[in-house]
């Protein structure tokens, strides 16, 4: 079943639906007994929000959870507001789940006052997203090489990027260091807000994941100039890699996963890991990955914690901010 962006956003205001427990699901003696709050620490319309709505829809449609699940967007501060909300009000509550990703990990590296992922208990990574360089379809550049040449010909920071989170900032940082260019980086609360700035002509470019831009790419409102991966996307054969264009930028991906609050009991944590494993195994989720050019990357429990630790080191190395 295809899950479209329009259907997901239209469902945002719908009343929570009751789901009944499916046969053979139980992997722990704990099950939720009251309404579950699904915290999304980003604004409606961005990549994290769209993923959360996919997961929510699948849990309801497949009757995986026996209680209502209520979506709660808590945007701001590159995920910091949402994590702060969980820290202040939800520690140890097994009836709360939250979207986490590279942005929620990078934000406290850049801003030490922000809450870190130590405030949650990682449950499962569900996918990986690559990054593309996007411009408006009527922009004068058709390749990343042309875009870089234009930036070099202008005063430093006279070309602007809009970003929807700190992972976008990281991707721009990698691109800037690799090409020896400086850009003006304007930060917003989601990829949707960044896209609005691009379409309005307020910035020259965005660095983002396909799932945030695919609809506008297909409608030709935007065009992609290059991708940060070793091979071209099969579905976008005309978009070359950065390396093909002589830009030796390292590959950089956004991980996207799920967590529960710090202090969640072990049996409840195992329950949610089992639920998310069932979600990613559904045809609907597989179709969502394919339609948005994302990579299937299920990593659960302790392995997910180890993965996050490795990503922390990678991000700090790229940013030149060693652990203290």
Short mmCIF file of C-alpha atoms in Angstrom, two decimals:
data_model
loop_
_atom_site.label_atom_id
_atom_site.label_comp_id
_atom_site.label_asym_id
_atom_site.label_seq_id
_atom_site.Cartn_x
_atom_site.Cartn_y
_atom_site.Cartn_z
CA UNK A 1 0.00 0.00 0.00
CA UNK A 2 1.40 3.39 -0.99
CA UNK A 3 1.55 5.96 1.79
CA UNK A 4 1.52 9.45 0.27
CA UNK A 5 2.65 12.71 1.86
CA UNK A 6 -0.84 14.18 1.30
CA UNK A 7 -2.61 11.32 3.06
CA UNK A 8 -0.24 11.49 6.01
CA UNK A 9 -0.64 15.23 6.51
CA UNK A 10 -4.42 15.04 6.13
CA UNK A 11 -4.41 12.44 8.89
CA UNK A 12 -2.62 14.83 11.25
CA UNK A 13 -5.86 16.21 12.65
CA UNK A 14 -7.77 12.93 12.69
CA UNK A 15 -8.93 11.53 16.00
CA UNK A 16 -6.80 8.68 17.42
CA UNK A 17 -7.96 5.27 16.33
CA UNK A 18 -8.31 2.21 18.50
CA UNK A 19 -6.30 -0.82 17.40
CA UNK A 20 -6.62 -4.35 18.63
CA UNK A 21 -3.70 -6.57 19.43
CA UNK A 22 -2.63 -8.82 16.57
CA UNK A 23 -2.03 -12.54 17.07
CA UNK A 24 1.43 -13.73 17.94
CA UNK A 25 2.80 -10.24 18.62
CA UNK A 26 3.64 -10.45 22.30
CA UNK A 27 7.38 -10.55 22.98
CA UNK A 28 7.19 -9.37 26.59
CA UNK A 29 4.55 -9.57 29.35
CA UNK A 30 4.09 -5.78 29.31
CA UNK A 31 1.52 -4.14 27.06
CA UNK A 32 0.26 -0.53 27.08
CA UNK A 33 -2.85 0.02 29.18
CA UNK A 34 -3.58 3.66 28.37
CA UNK A 35 -3.15 6.15 25.54
CA UNK A 36 0.36 6.28 24.04
CA UNK A 37 1.93 9.66 23.26
CA UNK A 38 4.06 9.70 20.10
CA UNK A 39 6.41 12.69 20.39
CA UNK A 40 7.76 14.21 17.17
CA UNK A 41 10.45 16.79 18.05
CA UNK A 42 10.07 18.53 14.67
CA UNK A 43 7.44 20.54 12.80
CA UNK A 44 4.70 19.09 10.61
CA UNK A 45 5.84 18.40 7.04
CA UNK A 46 9.51 17.58 7.59
CA UNK A 47 11.20 14.22 7.18
CA UNK A 48 10.90 13.19 10.84
CA UNK A 49 7.22 14.13 10.91
CA UNK A 50 6.44 12.21 7.71
CA UNK A 51 8.26 9.12 9.00
CA UNK A 52 6.38 9.30 12.30
CA UNK A 53 3.07 9.45 10.47
CA UNK A 54 4.03 6.42 8.38
CA UNK A 55 4.86 4.45 11.54
CA UNK A 56 1.70 5.65 13.28
CA UNK A 57 -0.50 4.70 10.31
CA UNK A 58 1.04 1.23 10.07
CA UNK A 59 0.63 0.58 13.81
CA UNK A 60 -3.05 1.52 13.54
CA UNK A 61 -3.77 -0.21 10.21
CA UNK A 62 -2.03 -3.42 11.29
CA UNK A 63 -3.63 -3.33 14.75
CA UNK A 64 -0.27 -3.68 16.48
CA UNK A 65 -1.07 -1.69 19.63
CA UNK A 66 -4.22 -2.11 21.79
CA UNK A 67 -4.65 1.57 22.76
CA UNK A 68 -4.95 4.93 20.96
CA UNK A 69 -1.70 6.54 19.82
CA UNK A 70 -1.67 10.35 19.80
CA UNK A 71 0.82 12.32 17.71
CA UNK A 72 2.40 15.33 19.45
CA UNK A 73 4.68 17.65 17.45
CA UNK A 74 7.10 19.53 19.72
CA UNK A 75 9.31 21.43 17.23
CA UNK A 76 12.19 23.78 17.90
CA UNK A 77 15.91 23.93 18.47
CA UNK A 78 16.86 21.10 16.13
CA UNK A 79 14.97 18.55 18.22
CA UNK A 80 16.04 20.08 21.54
CA UNK A 81 12.53 21.24 22.48
CA UNK A 82 11.06 17.78 21.99
CA UNK A 83 13.82 16.06 23.91
CA UNK A 84 13.48 18.66 26.66
CA UNK A 85 9.76 17.92 26.88
CA UNK A 86 10.41 14.19 27.27
CA UNK A 87 13.10 14.88 29.87
CA UNK A 88 10.87 17.15 31.92
CA UNK A 89 7.65 15.14 31.81
CA UNK A 90 8.10 11.60 30.50
CA UNK A 91 11.17 9.96 32.08
CA UNK A 92 10.41 6.31 32.80
CA UNK A 93 7.01 6.44 31.06
CA UNK A 94 6.57 3.36 28.82
CA UNK A 95 3.48 4.94 27.28
CA UNK A 96 5.65 7.47 25.41
CA UNK A 97 7.60 6.91 22.18
CA UNK A 98 9.70 9.46 20.31
CA UNK A 99 11.33 9.89 16.92
CA UNK A 100 15.11 10.34 17.10
CA UNK A 101 17.61 10.95 14.32
CA UNK A 102 20.96 12.45 13.44
CA UNK A 103 19.64 15.94 14.07
CA UNK A 104 18.71 15.16 17.68
CA UNK A 105 22.26 13.84 18.10
CA UNK A 106 24.14 16.66 16.38
CA UNK A 107 22.23 19.52 18.04
CA UNK A 108 23.82 19.03 21.50
CA UNK A 109 27.28 18.73 19.89
CA UNK A 110 26.79 22.20 18.44
CA UNK A 111 24.86 23.51 21.46
CA UNK A 112 26.06 21.90 24.72
CA UNK A 113 23.06 23.33 26.58
CA UNK A 114 20.66 21.13 24.60
CA UNK A 115 19.47 17.78 25.93
CA UNK A 116 21.27 14.76 24.48
CA UNK A 117 20.13 11.29 23.48
CA UNK A 118 21.15 10.13 26.97
CA UNK A 119 17.61 11.29 27.88
CA UNK A 120 16.05 8.46 25.86
CA UNK A 121 16.38 4.71 25.56
CA UNK A 122 17.07 3.86 21.89
CA UNK A 123 14.68 1.22 20.55
CA UNK A 124 15.37 0.77 16.86
CA UNK A 125 16.85 2.47 13.83
CA UNK A 126 14.48 2.02 10.92
CA UNK A 127 16.11 3.65 7.88
CA UNK A 128 18.96 5.71 6.43
CA UNK A 129 18.59 8.72 4.14
CA UNK A 130 21.12 10.09 1.67
CA UNK A 131 21.58 13.80 0.99
CA UNK A 132 21.03 15.69 -2.25
CA UNK A 133 21.83 19.27 -3.24
CA UNK A 134 18.58 20.94 -4.39
CA UNK A 135 17.90 24.26 -6.14
CA UNK A 136 14.76 25.77 -7.71
CA UNK A 137 13.98 24.32 -11.11
CA UNK A 138 14.52 27.69 -12.81
CA UNK A 139 17.94 28.25 -11.16
CA UNK A 140 20.79 28.84 -13.63
CA UNK A 141 22.84 25.88 -12.37
CA UNK A 142 22.38 22.33 -13.65
CA UNK A 143 25.25 20.62 -11.86
CA UNK A 144 26.93 20.86 -8.48
CA UNK A 145 30.09 21.94 -10.29
CA UNK A 146 28.26 24.95 -11.77
CA UNK A 147 26.80 25.79 -8.38
CA UNK A 148 30.25 25.71 -6.73
CA UNK A 149 31.76 27.82 -9.53
CA UNK A 150 29.05 30.45 -9.00
CA UNK A 151 29.68 30.48 -5.24
CA UNK A 152 33.43 30.94 -5.77
CA UNK A 153 32.80 33.82 -8.16
CA UNK A 154 30.80 35.74 -5.54
CA UNK A 155 31.80 37.18 -2.16
CA UNK A 156 31.92 34.61 0.65
CA UNK A 157 28.53 33.74 2.18
CA UNK A 158 26.56 35.62 -0.49
CA UNK A 159 24.81 32.39 -1.52
CA UNK A 160 22.40 31.02 1.07
CA UNK A 161 21.14 27.61 2.13
CA UNK A 162 17.96 27.00 4.12
CA UNK A 163 18.18 24.06 6.51
CA UNK A 164 15.58 22.02 8.36
CA UNK A 165 17.88 20.71 11.08
CA UNK A 166 21.44 20.24 12.23
CA UNK A 167 22.06 17.25 9.96
CA UNK A 168 21.41 19.53 7.00
CA UNK A 169 23.92 21.94 8.55
CA UNK A 170 26.41 19.08 8.79
CA UNK A 171 25.89 18.14 5.14
CA UNK A 172 26.45 21.76 4.11
CA UNK A 173 29.57 21.89 6.31
CA UNK A 174 30.95 18.78 4.58
CA UNK A 175 30.13 20.28 1.16
CA UNK A 176 31.65 23.65 2.10
CA UNK A 177 34.90 22.16 3.41
CA UNK A 178 35.25 19.84 0.44
CA UNK A 179 34.74 22.61 -2.14
CA UNK A 180 36.49 25.44 -0.30
CA UNK A 181 33.37 27.64 -0.38
CA UNK A 182 31.51 29.55 2.32
CA UNK A 183 27.72 29.79 2.44
CA UNK A 184 25.18 31.71 4.47
CA UNK A 185 23.22 29.06 6.41
CA UNK A 186 19.70 29.96 7.56
CA UNK A 187 18.13 27.52 10.02
CA UNK A 188 14.44 26.56 10.25
CA UNK A 189 12.45 24.01 12.25
CA UNK A 190 11.85 21.45 9.52
CA UNK A 191 12.65 20.45 5.97
CA UNK A 192 9.18 21.69 5.00
CA UNK A 193 10.00 25.20 6.22
CA UNK A 194 13.38 25.11 4.45
CA UNK A 195 11.68 24.06 1.23
CA UNK A 196 9.24 26.99 1.53
CA UNK A 197 12.22 29.36 1.70
CA UNK A 198 13.73 27.79 -1.42
CA UNK A 199 10.50 27.89 -3.42
CA UNK A 200 9.97 31.50 -2.35
CA UNK A 201 13.34 32.49 -3.77
CA UNK A 202 14.70 33.58 -0.38
CA UNK A 203 17.69 31.20 -0.59
CA UNK A 204 19.65 29.67 -3.44
CA UNK A 205 19.75 26.04 -2.27
CA UNK A 206 18.84 23.34 0.23
CA UNK A 207 20.65 20.22 1.29
CA UNK A 208 18.13 17.54 2.16
CA UNK A 209 16.85 13.98 2.00
CA UNK A 210 14.75 12.72 -0.93
CA UNK A 211 11.69 12.05 1.25
CA UNK A 212 11.38 15.79 2.03
CA UNK A 213 11.73 16.91 -1.59
CA UNK A 214 10.48 14.06 -3.78
CA UNK A 215 7.03 15.53 -4.46
CA UNK A 216 8.49 18.86 -5.60
CA UNK A 217 11.22 17.06 -7.54
CA UNK A 218 8.58 15.07 -9.43
CA UNK A 219 6.53 18.23 -10.10
CA UNK A 220 9.70 19.98 -11.30
CA UNK A 221 9.47 22.74 -8.73
CA UNK A 222 13.04 21.85 -7.71
CA UNK A 223 15.95 20.00 -9.30
CA UNK A 224 18.74 17.95 -7.77
CA UNK A 225 22.32 18.81 -8.71
CA UNK A 226 24.17 15.96 -7.00
CA UNK A 227 23.96 13.20 -4.43
CA UNK A 228 26.32 12.32 -1.56
CA UNK A 229 26.69 8.59 -2.25
CA UNK A 230 28.88 6.24 -4.31
CA UNK A 231 26.24 5.42 -6.92
CA UNK A 232 23.34 7.22 -8.55
CA UNK A 233 19.81 6.49 -7.38
CA UNK A 234 18.24 4.00 -9.81
CA UNK A 235 15.08 6.12 -9.77
CA UNK A 236 17.07 9.33 -10.44
CA UNK A 237 19.55 8.19 -13.09
CA UNK A 238 20.18 11.72 -14.35
CA UNK A 239 21.41 13.01 -10.98
CA UNK A 240 25.19 12.39 -10.74
CA UNK A 241 27.09 11.72 -7.56
CA UNK A 242 29.32 14.42 -6.13
CA UNK A 243 32.38 12.28 -6.83
CA UNK A 244 31.40 11.96 -10.50
CA UNK A 245 31.52 15.75 -10.65
CA UNK A 246 35.01 15.96 -9.14
CA UNK A 247 33.71 16.90 -5.68
CA UNK A 248 35.32 14.41 -3.33
CA UNK A 249 32.80 14.86 -0.52
CA UNK A 250 32.50 11.98 1.95
CA UNK A 251 29.24 10.07 1.96
CA UNK A 252 26.91 11.38 4.64
CA UNK A 253 23.59 9.87 5.68
CA UNK A 254 20.78 10.68 8.10
CA UNK A 255 19.83 7.83 10.44
CA UNK A 256 16.21 7.75 11.62
CA UNK A 257 14.95 5.72 14.53
CA UNK A 258 12.63 5.33 17.48
CA UNK A 259 13.16 5.53 21.24
CA UNK A 260 11.37 5.52 24.57
CA UNK A 261 12.15 7.82 27.51
CA UNK A 262 15.16 7.18 29.72
CA UNK A 263 14.23 4.80 32.52
CA UNK A 264 11.69 2.81 30.51
CA UNK A 265 11.42 -0.66 32.17
CA UNK A 266 13.12 -3.51 30.31
CA UNK A 267 9.93 -5.40 29.53
CA UNK A 268 8.30 -2.29 28.04
CA UNK A 269 11.45 -1.54 26.03
CA UNK A 270 11.35 -5.07 24.60
CA UNK A 271 7.67 -4.62 23.76
CA UNK A 272 8.35 -1.48 21.69
CA UNK A 273 11.35 -3.06 19.95
CA UNK A 274 9.04 -5.88 18.88
CA UNK A 275 6.42 -3.43 17.63
CA UNK A 276 8.94 -1.46 15.55
CA UNK A 277 10.37 -4.68 14.12
CA UNK A 278 6.88 -5.57 12.93
CA UNK A 279 6.41 -2.08 11.48
CA UNK A 280 9.55 -2.20 9.32
CA UNK A 281 8.65 -5.69 8.06
CA UNK A 282 5.32 -4.56 6.58
CA UNK A 283 4.82 -4.09 2.83
CA UNK A 284 3.63 -0.54 3.54
CA UNK A 285 6.93 0.42 5.15
CA UNK A 286 8.96 -1.30 2.42
CA UNK A 287 6.97 0.66 -0.17
CA UNK A 288 7.62 3.91 1.71
CA UNK A 289 11.38 3.26 1.64
CA UNK A 290 11.30 2.55 -2.08
CA UNK A 291 9.17 5.57 -2.93
CA UNK A 292 11.50 7.88 -0.98
CA UNK A 293 14.83 6.35 -2.07
CA UNK A 294 15.69 5.46 1.53
CA UNK A 295 17.79 2.52 2.72
CA UNK A 296 16.38 -0.26 4.87
CA UNK A 297 18.51 -0.32 8.04
CA UNK A 298 16.80 -2.02 11.01
CA UNK A 299 19.10 -1.96 14.05
CA UNK A 300 17.53 -2.78 17.41
CA UNK A 301 18.32 -2.57 21.11
CA UNK A 302 21.97 -2.70 22.20
CA UNK A 303 23.18 -2.78 18.59
CA UNK A 304 21.33 0.51 18.01
CA UNK A 305 22.99 2.04 21.08
CA UNK A 306 26.40 1.00 19.72
CA UNK A 307 25.51 2.45 16.31
CA UNK A 308 24.57 5.78 17.89
CA UNK A 309 27.89 5.86 19.77
CA UNK A 310 29.78 5.31 16.51
CA UNK A 311 27.77 8.06 14.82
CA UNK A 312 28.60 10.42 17.69
CA UNK A 313 32.30 9.92 17.01
CA UNK A 314 31.82 10.43 13.26
CA UNK A 315 29.89 13.67 13.77
CA UNK A 316 32.42 15.03 16.25
CA UNK A 317 35.29 14.18 13.90
CA UNK A 318 33.56 15.92 10.97
CA UNK A 319 32.80 19.00 13.07
CA UNK A 320 36.19 19.09 14.76
CA UNK A 321 34.57 18.87 18.18
CA UNK A 322 36.20 16.04 20.17
CA UNK A 323 34.40 14.60 23.18
CA UNK A 324 35.27 16.31 26.46
#
